Amino acid sequence: MNNISLFFLVFLLSPPRIHSQTIPRNISIFILAGQSNMAGRGGVYNDTSKNIIVWDGVIPPESRSNPSILRLTAKLEWEEAKEPLHADIDVNKTNGVGPGMSFANRVVNRFGKVGLVPCSVGGTKLSEWQKGEFLYEETVKRAKAAVASGGGSYQAVLWYQGESDTVDMVDASDYKKRLVKFFNDLRSDLQHPNLPIIQVALATGEGPYLGEVRKAQLETDLENVHCVDAMGLPLEPDGLHLTTSSQVRLGQMMVDVFLAIPSSAELLSGLSVFVLFPLFFL
């Protein structure tokens, strides 16, 4: 075995490390996953005077920063969380308000401290989140890094994805099979076979197969997988992304479902970490 091969073998076998000098302890981890609506496009609009996509910078009270709410940066460093949560993750798009901060602000008093781990990337298909693909492996790496930083435990996955899978009939017809595999693989790799998953049923789609994808989401039929329906929430003028107020409402809806899970309402105080995955590259 040459030196290069040995280096990569050691790299793959070594656990990810947190580079922050101040490492939170007793972390409870919530994994938020998906495309652009999870990454956050609330308040993002087309500035026609400059012909660029910009964020209006408006942060509602429900999504404001709190010293007890942290986020894991792209460099695996802890910092106080603030909108846009995915600014250094979904780097090829303009990010705005998502559901993560409103979710965190609703649960922070219960857990004492909350840690968000954003992983979302807009415009991605479910096939790009399968085991072995970059987005999947990066998510697992960041989730494991969050645990390694303080010996914490995973509490739930928050997942909002699927708009890009409404375009092609094959993607839509294979959606349920791929979704079940993604959830099972993620639970397996995080060594948490019954990890609660709260997924969002689509409000919109990019193509004609919205109904097929929504049906798969609403009928996943996996134990401890719970669904929040975003249909009917107000949209930005682009007709695809949730408005800022809708994102706030969605975060609160996801909290309601999470706290209704029998074991969730009785978790011990600690640092809660949420891993975020964006919905689409839009």
XYZ file of C-alpha atoms in Angstrom:
282
model
C 0.000 0.000 0.000
C 1.494 3.359 -1.036
C 1.466 6.473 1.131
C -1.438 8.076 -0.745
C -3.623 4.998 -0.350
C -2.733 4.807 3.332
C -3.647 8.486 3.792
C -7.100 8.041 2.279
C -7.696 4.872 4.297
C -6.891 6.714 7.516
C -9.056 9.670 6.415
C -12.070 7.448 5.755
C -11.709 5.570 9.045
C -11.105 8.638 11.187
C -14.165 10.299 12.763
C -14.897 13.894 11.700
C -13.598 16.509 14.096
C -15.046 19.781 15.309
C -12.609 22.664 14.914
C -14.308 25.047 17.322
C -12.320 25.951 20.437
C -15.567 26.125 22.441
C -17.215 22.729 22.091
C -20.797 22.361 23.374
C -21.483 19.289 25.472
C -24.401 16.855 25.702
C -25.689 17.593 22.215
C -29.162 16.520 21.096
C -29.150 16.464 17.314
C -32.008 17.310 14.962
C -31.279 16.687 11.280
C -33.084 19.040 8.879
C -32.947 17.898 5.283
C -34.135 18.806 1.783
C -33.890 21.422 -0.957
C -34.275 25.193 -1.160
C -37.362 25.556 0.997
C -35.442 23.971 3.854
C -32.390 26.079 3.060
C -34.705 29.086 3.098
C -35.954 31.379 0.350
C -38.275 33.494 2.480
C -37.813 37.146 1.514
C -35.722 36.321 -1.566
C -36.784 38.245 -4.658
C -35.624 39.428 -8.063
C -34.288 43.004 -7.919
C -35.219 44.048 -11.445
C -33.356 47.357 -11.163
C -30.083 45.429 -10.801
C -31.203 42.163 -12.400
C -30.026 40.116 -9.426
C -31.652 37.830 -6.865
C -31.437 39.333 -3.368
C -32.748 38.741 0.159
C -34.749 41.552 1.742
C -33.017 41.037 5.109
C -36.268 40.963 7.084
C -36.065 38.600 10.080
C -39.367 38.039 11.924
C -39.329 37.883 15.740
C -39.894 34.122 15.657
C -36.649 33.659 13.697
C -34.332 36.026 15.532
C -30.989 34.953 16.966
C -30.642 33.666 20.506
C -27.319 33.061 22.301
C -28.611 29.620 23.235
C -29.141 28.629 19.579
C -25.989 27.615 17.685
C -25.228 26.404 14.184
C -22.446 24.244 12.769
C -20.697 26.126 9.971
C -19.367 24.627 6.754
C -15.963 24.515 8.499
C -17.431 22.523 11.388
C -17.186 25.441 13.787
C -19.891 26.405 16.268
C -21.279 29.925 16.147
C -24.459 31.715 17.195
C -27.136 30.854 14.644
C -28.682 33.562 12.528
C -30.546 33.854 9.248
C -29.743 32.881 6.567
C -28.750 29.575 8.176
C -27.491 28.072 4.913
C -25.410 31.002 3.677
C -22.197 28.934 3.670
C -23.851 25.639 2.719
C -26.181 26.367 -0.224
C -23.496 28.610 -1.672
C -24.653 28.827 -5.283
C -27.985 30.436 -4.429
C -29.331 33.428 -2.504
C -30.619 32.235 0.853
C -33.270 33.806 3.043
C -35.514 32.714 5.901
C -36.215 29.012 6.346
C -38.047 26.971 9.003
C -34.990 26.195 11.124
C -34.831 29.261 13.357
C -38.543 29.361 14.115
C -38.324 25.688 14.997
C -35.304 26.257 17.242
C -36.833 29.231 19.019
C -39.873 27.129 19.899
C -37.831 24.316 21.490
C -34.874 26.162 22.999
C -36.510 26.609 26.388
C -37.147 22.884 26.586
C -33.582 21.879 25.736
C -31.586 24.763 27.189
C -29.385 25.050 24.105
C -30.087 24.198 20.477
C -27.553 23.474 17.765
C -28.476 23.634 14.083
C -26.508 21.675 11.488
C -27.516 23.001 8.046
C -26.939 20.614 5.129
C -29.552 21.671 2.550
C -28.823 22.381 -1.103
C -31.408 23.794 -3.481
C -32.433 22.223 -6.770
C -31.453 18.680 -5.784
C -33.278 15.474 -6.686
C -33.791 12.632 -4.261
C -31.394 10.529 -6.341
C -28.649 12.959 -5.243
C -29.411 12.173 -1.589
C -28.876 8.425 -1.937
C -26.145 6.625 -0.016
C -22.797 7.046 -1.778
C -23.718 10.400 -3.332
C -21.978 13.586 -2.146
C -24.962 15.187 -0.415
C -25.739 12.049 1.553
C -22.155 11.460 2.629
C -21.659 15.126 3.541
C -24.788 15.060 5.675
C -23.643 11.939 7.526
C -20.210 13.483 8.041
C -21.630 16.686 9.511
C -24.088 14.808 11.702
C -21.337 12.574 13.081
C -19.113 15.596 13.641
C -21.847 17.221 15.705
C -22.129 14.132 17.907
C -18.369 13.722 18.206
C -18.049 17.291 19.465
C -19.885 16.622 22.701
C -20.898 12.997 22.982
C -24.496 13.894 22.210
C -27.350 11.959 20.632
C -29.639 12.312 17.632
C -33.249 13.277 18.284
C -34.923 13.761 14.889
C -34.544 14.450 11.191
C -36.488 17.343 9.651
C -36.762 16.753 5.898
C -38.283 18.917 3.141
C -37.448 17.853 -0.428
C -39.082 16.736 -3.660
C -39.917 19.715 -5.892
C -37.220 18.706 -8.376
C -38.618 15.168 -8.543
C -41.970 16.393 -9.904
C -40.481 17.081 -13.355
C -39.711 13.575 -14.585
C -42.163 10.674 -14.485
C -39.454 8.151 -13.551
C -38.233 10.284 -10.632
C -41.809 10.675 -9.410
C -42.660 6.974 -9.742
C -39.444 5.948 -7.961
C -39.785 8.585 -5.250
C -41.250 6.386 -2.518
C -38.685 3.637 -3.049
C -35.815 6.136 -2.953
C -37.263 7.971 0.047
C -37.611 4.789 2.110
C -34.054 3.783 1.205
C -32.720 7.230 2.134
C -34.439 7.190 5.523
C -33.330 3.617 6.268
C -29.731 4.235 5.183
C -29.490 7.443 7.199
C -30.839 5.773 10.313
C -28.413 2.895 9.810
C -25.338 5.080 9.275
C -26.215 7.198 12.309
C -26.764 3.970 14.282
C -30.253 5.037 15.309
C -32.745 2.577 13.709
C -35.851 4.328 15.067
C -34.688 7.924 14.688
C -37.796 10.159 14.420
C -38.201 11.733 10.979
C -40.510 14.671 10.339
C -40.945 15.244 6.626
C -42.847 17.939 4.774
C -45.340 17.068 2.046
C -44.796 19.443 -0.861
C -46.647 22.707 -1.276
C -45.421 23.140 -4.844
C -43.527 21.394 -7.611
C -41.440 22.243 -10.625
C -43.278 19.821 -12.921
C -46.528 17.958 -13.594
C -46.017 15.080 -11.142
C -46.641 16.923 -7.884
C -49.493 14.595 -6.956
C -47.381 11.484 -7.355
C -44.581 12.803 -5.160
C -46.992 14.065 -2.496
C -48.717 10.667 -2.410
C -45.359 8.978 -1.783
C -44.580 11.427 1.011
C -47.955 11.043 2.680
C -47.797 7.246 2.451
C -44.191 6.493 3.391
C -45.420 3.833 5.835
C -42.261 3.731 7.954
C -42.319 3.562 11.725
C -41.696 6.897 13.446
C -41.862 8.880 10.194
C -44.318 11.777 10.583
C -45.597 14.117 7.871
C -46.383 17.846 7.941
C -48.388 19.106 4.949
C -47.211 22.443 3.498
C -49.981 22.589 0.903
C -51.851 25.880 1.147
C -49.076 27.918 2.755
C -48.553 31.264 0.935
C -45.827 31.352 -1.718
C -43.356 33.901 -3.020
C -44.144 35.424 -6.459
C -42.067 32.679 -8.114
C -44.802 30.204 -7.146
C -42.271 27.709 -5.795
C -40.877 28.995 -2.522
C -42.571 29.649 0.784
C -42.810 33.238 1.989
C -41.121 34.330 5.196
C -44.352 34.065 7.169
C -44.972 30.608 5.694
C -41.515 29.471 6.757
C -42.200 30.666 10.294
C -45.499 28.787 10.302
C -43.885 25.646 8.873
C -41.243 25.614 11.593
C -43.971 25.845 14.217
C -45.957 23.041 12.549
C -42.885 20.815 12.643
C -42.380 21.615 16.326
C -45.965 20.611 17.085
C -45.428 17.239 15.415
C -42.041 16.717 17.054
C -43.328 17.433 20.550
C -46.241 15.056 19.986
C -43.840 12.128 19.558
C -44.081 10.335 22.922
C -40.364 10.256 23.727
C -39.654 13.750 22.369
C -41.563 15.693 25.001
C -39.515 14.128 27.805
C -35.967 14.549 26.469
C -33.396 15.740 28.963
C -32.078 19.285 28.771
C -28.964 19.673 26.668
C -27.729 21.113 23.403
C -30.001 20.224 20.517
C -28.520 20.100 17.062
C -30.565 20.368 13.886
C -29.124 19.243 10.567
C -30.637 21.149 7.601
C -30.935 20.051 4.020
C -32.133 22.381 1.240
C -34.789 21.742 -1.306
C -33.734 23.015 -4.675
C -31.105 25.030 -6.507
C -33.664 27.690 -7.381
